[in-house]
Structures are given as structure tokens and as C-alpha cells.
Coordinates of C-alpha atoms in Angstrom, one line a residue:
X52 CA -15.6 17.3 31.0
X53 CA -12.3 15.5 30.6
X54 CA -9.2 17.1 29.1
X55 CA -8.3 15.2 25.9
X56 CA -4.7 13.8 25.8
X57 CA -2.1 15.9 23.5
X58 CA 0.1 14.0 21.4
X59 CA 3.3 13.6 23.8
X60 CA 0.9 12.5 26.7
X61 CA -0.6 9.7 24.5
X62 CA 0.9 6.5 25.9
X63 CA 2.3 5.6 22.5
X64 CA 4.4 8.3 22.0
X65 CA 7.5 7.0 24.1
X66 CA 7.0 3.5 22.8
X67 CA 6.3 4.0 18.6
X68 CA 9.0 4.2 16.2
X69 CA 10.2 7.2 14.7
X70 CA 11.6 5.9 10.7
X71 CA 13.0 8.2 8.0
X72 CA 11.1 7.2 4.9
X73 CA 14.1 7.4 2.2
X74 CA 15.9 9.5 4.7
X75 CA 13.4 12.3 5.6
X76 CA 12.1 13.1 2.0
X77 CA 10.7 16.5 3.4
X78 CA 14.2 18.3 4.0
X79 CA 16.8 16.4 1.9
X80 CA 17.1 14.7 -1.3
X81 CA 15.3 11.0 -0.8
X82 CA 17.5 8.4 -0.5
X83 CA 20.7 10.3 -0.3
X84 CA 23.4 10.7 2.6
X85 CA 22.1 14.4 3.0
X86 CA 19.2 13.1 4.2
X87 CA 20.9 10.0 5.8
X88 CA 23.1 12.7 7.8
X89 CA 20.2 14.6 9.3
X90 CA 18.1 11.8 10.0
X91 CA 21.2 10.5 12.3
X92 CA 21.5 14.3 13.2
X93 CA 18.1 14.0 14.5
X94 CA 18.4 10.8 16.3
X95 CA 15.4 9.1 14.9
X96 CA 14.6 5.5 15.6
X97 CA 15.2 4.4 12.3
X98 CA 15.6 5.0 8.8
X99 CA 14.3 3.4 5.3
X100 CA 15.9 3.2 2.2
X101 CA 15.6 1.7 -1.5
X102 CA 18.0 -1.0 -2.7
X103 CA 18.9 -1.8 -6.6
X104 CA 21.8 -2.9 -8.6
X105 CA 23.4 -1.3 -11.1
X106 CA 25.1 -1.7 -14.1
X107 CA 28.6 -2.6 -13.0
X108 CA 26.9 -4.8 -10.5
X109 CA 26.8 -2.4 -7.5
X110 CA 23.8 -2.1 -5.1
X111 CA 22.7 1.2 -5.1
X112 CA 20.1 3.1 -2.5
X113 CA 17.7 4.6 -5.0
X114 CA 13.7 4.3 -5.1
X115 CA 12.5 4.9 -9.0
X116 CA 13.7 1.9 -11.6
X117 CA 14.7 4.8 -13.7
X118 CA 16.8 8.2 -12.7
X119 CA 15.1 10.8 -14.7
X120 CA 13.1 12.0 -11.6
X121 CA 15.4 12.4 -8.9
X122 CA 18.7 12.9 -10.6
X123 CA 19.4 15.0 -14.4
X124 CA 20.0 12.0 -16.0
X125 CA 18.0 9.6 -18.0
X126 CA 17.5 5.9 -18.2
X127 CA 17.5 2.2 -15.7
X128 CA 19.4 2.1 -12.6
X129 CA 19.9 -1.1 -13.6
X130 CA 21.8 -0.2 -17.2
X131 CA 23.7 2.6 -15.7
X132 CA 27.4 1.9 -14.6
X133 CA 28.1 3.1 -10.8
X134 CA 30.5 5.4 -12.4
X135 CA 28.0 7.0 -14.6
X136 CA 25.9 7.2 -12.0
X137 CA 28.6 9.0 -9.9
X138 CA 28.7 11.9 -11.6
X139 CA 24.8 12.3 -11.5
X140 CA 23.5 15.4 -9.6
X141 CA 20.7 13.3 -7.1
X142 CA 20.2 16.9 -5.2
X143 CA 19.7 20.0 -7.8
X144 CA 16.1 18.7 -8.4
X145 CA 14.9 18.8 -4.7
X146 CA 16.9 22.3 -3.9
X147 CA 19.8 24.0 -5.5
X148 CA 21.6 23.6 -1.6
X149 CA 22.1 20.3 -2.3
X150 CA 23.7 20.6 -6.4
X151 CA 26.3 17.8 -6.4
X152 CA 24.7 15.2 -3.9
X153 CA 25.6 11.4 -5.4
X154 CA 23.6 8.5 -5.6
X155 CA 25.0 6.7 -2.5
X156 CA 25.9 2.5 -2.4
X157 CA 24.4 0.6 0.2
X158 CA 28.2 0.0 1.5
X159 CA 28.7 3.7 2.3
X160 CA 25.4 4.3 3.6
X161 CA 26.1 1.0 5.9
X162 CA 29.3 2.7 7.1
X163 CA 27.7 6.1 7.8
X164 CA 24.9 4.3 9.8
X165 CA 27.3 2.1 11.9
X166 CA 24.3 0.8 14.0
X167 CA 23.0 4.4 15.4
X168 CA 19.7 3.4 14.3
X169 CA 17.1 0.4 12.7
X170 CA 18.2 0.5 9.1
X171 CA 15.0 -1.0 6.8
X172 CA 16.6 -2.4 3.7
X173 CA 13.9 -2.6 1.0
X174 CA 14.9 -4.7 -2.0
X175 CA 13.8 -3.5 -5.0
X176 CA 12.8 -6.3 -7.4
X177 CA 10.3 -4.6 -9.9
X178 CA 9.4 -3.8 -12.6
X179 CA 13.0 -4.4 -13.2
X180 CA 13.6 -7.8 -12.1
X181 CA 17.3 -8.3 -10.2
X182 CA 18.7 -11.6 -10.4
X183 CA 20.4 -13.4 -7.4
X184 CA 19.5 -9.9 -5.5
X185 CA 19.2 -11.6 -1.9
X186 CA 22.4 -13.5 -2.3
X187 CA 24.1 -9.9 -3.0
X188 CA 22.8 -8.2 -0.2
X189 CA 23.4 -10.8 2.5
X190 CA 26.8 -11.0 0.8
X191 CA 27.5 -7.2 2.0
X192 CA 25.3 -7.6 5.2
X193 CA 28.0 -10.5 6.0
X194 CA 30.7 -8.0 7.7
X195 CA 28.4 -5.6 9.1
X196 CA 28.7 -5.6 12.5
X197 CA 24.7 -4.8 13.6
X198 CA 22.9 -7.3 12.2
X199 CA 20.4 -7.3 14.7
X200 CA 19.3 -3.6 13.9
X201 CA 18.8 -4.9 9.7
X202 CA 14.9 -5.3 8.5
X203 CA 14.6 -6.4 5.1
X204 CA 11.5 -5.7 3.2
X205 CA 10.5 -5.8 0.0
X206 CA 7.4 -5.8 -2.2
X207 CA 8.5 -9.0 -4.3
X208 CA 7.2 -11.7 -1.5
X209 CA 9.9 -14.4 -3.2
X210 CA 12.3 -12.5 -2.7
X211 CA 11.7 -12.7 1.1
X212 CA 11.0 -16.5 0.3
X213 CA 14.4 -16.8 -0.8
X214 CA 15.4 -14.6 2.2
X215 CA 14.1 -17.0 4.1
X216 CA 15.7 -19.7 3.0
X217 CA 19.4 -18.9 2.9
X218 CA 19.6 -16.5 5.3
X219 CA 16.7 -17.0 8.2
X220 CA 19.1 -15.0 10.6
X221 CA 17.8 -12.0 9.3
X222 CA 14.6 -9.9 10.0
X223 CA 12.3 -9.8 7.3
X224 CA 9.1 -7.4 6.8
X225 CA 6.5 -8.0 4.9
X226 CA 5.5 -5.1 2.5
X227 CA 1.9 -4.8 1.2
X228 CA -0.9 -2.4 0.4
X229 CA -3.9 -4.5 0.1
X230 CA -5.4 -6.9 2.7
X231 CA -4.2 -10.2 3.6
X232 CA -6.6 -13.5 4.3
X233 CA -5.2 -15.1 7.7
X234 CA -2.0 -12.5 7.7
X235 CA -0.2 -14.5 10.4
X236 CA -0.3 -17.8 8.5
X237 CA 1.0 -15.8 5.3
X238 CA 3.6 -13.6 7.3
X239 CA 4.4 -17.5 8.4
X240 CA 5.5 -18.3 5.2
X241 CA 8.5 -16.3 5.4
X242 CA 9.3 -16.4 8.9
X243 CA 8.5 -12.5 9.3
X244 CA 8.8 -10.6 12.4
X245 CA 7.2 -7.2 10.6
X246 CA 4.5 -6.5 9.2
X247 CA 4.3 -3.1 6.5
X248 CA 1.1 -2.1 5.2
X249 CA 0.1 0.7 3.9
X250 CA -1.3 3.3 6.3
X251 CA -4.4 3.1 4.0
X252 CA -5.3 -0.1 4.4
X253 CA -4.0 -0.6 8.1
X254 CA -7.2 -1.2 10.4
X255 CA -6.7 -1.6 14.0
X256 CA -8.2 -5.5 14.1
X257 CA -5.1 -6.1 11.6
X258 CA -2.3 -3.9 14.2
X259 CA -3.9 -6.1 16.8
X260 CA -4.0 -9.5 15.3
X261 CA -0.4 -9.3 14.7
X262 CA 1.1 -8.3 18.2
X263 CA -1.4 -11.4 19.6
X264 CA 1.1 -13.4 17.1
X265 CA 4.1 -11.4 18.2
X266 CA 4.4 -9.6 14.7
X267 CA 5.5 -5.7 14.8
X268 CA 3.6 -3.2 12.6
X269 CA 5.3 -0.4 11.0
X270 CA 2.8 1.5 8.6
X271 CA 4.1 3.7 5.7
X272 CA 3.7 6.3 4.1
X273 CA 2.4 8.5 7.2
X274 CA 2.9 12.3 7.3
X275 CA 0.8 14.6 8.8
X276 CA -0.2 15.3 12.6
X277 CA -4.1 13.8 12.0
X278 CA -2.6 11.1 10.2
X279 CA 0.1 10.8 13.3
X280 CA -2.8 10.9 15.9
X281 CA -5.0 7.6 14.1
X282 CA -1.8 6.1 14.2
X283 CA -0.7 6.8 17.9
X284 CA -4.3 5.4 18.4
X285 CA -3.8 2.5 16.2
X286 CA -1.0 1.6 18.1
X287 CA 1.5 1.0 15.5
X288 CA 5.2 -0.2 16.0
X289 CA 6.5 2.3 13.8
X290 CA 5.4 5.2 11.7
X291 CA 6.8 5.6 8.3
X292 CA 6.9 9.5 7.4
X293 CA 8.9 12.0 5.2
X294 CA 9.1 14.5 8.1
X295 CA 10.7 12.5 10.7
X296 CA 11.1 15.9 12.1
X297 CA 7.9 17.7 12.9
X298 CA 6.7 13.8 13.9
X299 CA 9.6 13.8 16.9
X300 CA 8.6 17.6 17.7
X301 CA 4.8 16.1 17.9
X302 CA 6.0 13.2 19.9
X303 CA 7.8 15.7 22.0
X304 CA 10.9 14.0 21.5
X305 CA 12.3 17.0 19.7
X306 CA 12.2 21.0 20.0
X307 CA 10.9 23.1 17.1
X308 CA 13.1 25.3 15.6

């Protein structure tokens, strides 16, 4: 009988992608430089975070359209000043530890980044609908200084059409949940280097048409060491979890604690 590989023996394990899903949404507020901190902290290959634009015409790193579930206030992202949102509490909600924790701008969670890791800016474009939203984000990409470590993503496939068009420099993933007729023409479209399914509908004839088309796959929303083994097996570019953590301790890339 043959010993069965463990986790950090797999041959995937040195090579996939460890990325923060907001941050790490199992030991920090989502989306919030807490969680940015540790994820840095941690070393992980990259991290994922939610782009809107607020009232005063900020962007802002925040997932939900409205605030009432991750901060104590109430109402659009897209209605409330960046001032108003300031004195938010984006922490209280997840653990009393973290009282006081501010919705963060893109621009400060840029800065704290500084090209340590991948940074996967999704573009948030619904339900609320953002006008001009690409042209404001490659307007504060323009003076960052590690381009080539930006993925944008997003949902809303013309807004990576638009992407596309006036600012093909960049990488752009493809975000979906449902399957895709002839994926490499349609990831064509947009000149997309990523692909980012969800984990439920990612099949491994889908991982492995992309890479013969040179396309990387990183697979959301994956937590869980079953779910970490299918994707190990699945070969996936990247694995999309809220415990970054544990997932670099089953990797063997980290030490419990």
C-alpha cells in the first residue's frame, strides 16, 4: 500500500497562491487595514479587496453597497461622505478588539501594501452603478509604483471592457460564478490574464483549458482543508480563502500557533 501525500508534500503546495479574501475575514474586520496588517504580517501571496466610491467622490475598500452590516451606520457607500464614513466604527461588529477600526481608501491601503504582495482590486459596479469608475482607479493606480503586482477584477464584464480599452497595461481577471461557452475566446474579449470562478463551479477541464491558453485561475471563496485538498488537486493558481492562515499552516508555509 502506498502512503498518500499530506498537504505540504502535494506538488502544489510551493507553487499555488496564498490570497487574503477581504483581508483575512476569519481574524480581522473584512476589508479593513487590521486585516490588511496581518495578512502582510503573515506574508501571504496576496490579498483581495472591494473597491467603491463614495459620496465626496473617494474610492473606498468596502464589499456591501450599503454599511449597515459591517459598520453601525446605515445607508449607500455611495451617498455617504468619506468624512461621514470616517467616523464609522467598521470593527465593533466583528469583535470589540477592533472598536474604532475605519473604513480605509484605496490610497492608504495602496501605501500600506507598497508592493509586499499581489493586490486584487475588485471594482465594484452593482447594484449601485459607479460612473467613470475605471477612469478613477487607473487615475490613482497612475503613481503607484508596482503596477505589475495590480489584478483588477470585477463582476461587471464592461467595466473590464472599458479597462481594456484605456488602460490594456493592466492585468485584468475575469470574475464569474456560472459557466462560460468557449472561456478563452470570452476571457479574449478583454485581454484577461486571470480567470475567477467560483470554487463551485470550478471543474478541473475548465483549470486546465485555461493554462493550455496561458490563463491563471484563482478560485474564490475557498476555506476549509477538504475544500483546500480538491483545490491543491485542481491545480489552481491561487486559492481565495478567509483564513489565509490555517491555509499557509496546511501548506506548511507557516507554524501553528
Amino acid at each position: 500500500m502506498t502512503r498518500s501525500l499530506s498537504a505540504k508534500e502535494h506538488p502544489m503546495a510551493r507553487k499555488v497562491k496564498v490570497i487574503a479574501h477581504r483581508g483575512g475575514r476569519e481574524w480581522a474586520p473584512e476589508n479593513t487595514m487590521a486585516a490588511f496588517r496581518q495578512a502582510l504580517d503573515l506574508k501571504v501571496d496576496g490579498i483581495e479587496l472591494d473597491v467603491q466610491r463614495c459620496a465626496t467622490g473617494e474610492l473606498v475598500v468596502f464589499h456591501d453597497d450599503d454599511v449597515g452590516r459591517t459598520t453601525n451606520g446605515v445607508g449607500l457607500v455611495a451617498d455617504i461622505s468619506l468624512g461621514e464614513l470616517r467616523r464609522l466604527d467598521a470593527g465593533s461588529w466583528f469583535d470589540k478588539a477592533f472598536r474604532g477600526e475605519q473604513v480605509p481608501t484605496l490610497q492608504e491601503v495602496l501605501e500600506l501594501v507598497d508592493g509586499k504582495c499581489m493586490l486584487n482590486i475588485e471594482i465594484k459596479n452593482t447594484p449601485v452603478s459607479y460612473e467613470n469608475i475605471e477612469e478613477d482607479v487607473v487615475a490613482l493606480l497612475a503613481d503607484y509604483a508596482h503596477k505589475e503586482s495590480i489584478i483588477i477584477s470585477s463582476f461587471d464584464h464592461y467595466v473590464l471592457a472599458r479597462l481594456a480599452e484605456i488602460a490594456p497595461e493592466y492585468k485584468l481577471a475575469v470574475l464569474n460564478d456560472a459557466v462560460v461557452l468557449d472561456l478563452p475566446a470570452y476571457l479574449a474579449r478583454f485581454g484577461a490574464l486571470y480567470y475567477h470562478p467560483g470554487f463551485d463551479s470550478c471543474r478541473a477541464d475548465v483549470v486546465e483549458e485555461c493554462h493550455k491558453n496561458g490563463i491563471q485561475v484563482n478560485s474564490w471563496t475557498i476555506n476549509g482543508r477538504k475544500n483546500w485538498s480538491r483545490s491543491l488537486d485542481l491545480e489552481l493558481d491561487g486559492i481565495v480563502t478567509d483564513d489565509p492562515e490555517d491555509l499557509m499552516v496546511y501548506l506548511g508555509r507557516a507554524v501553528a500557533v
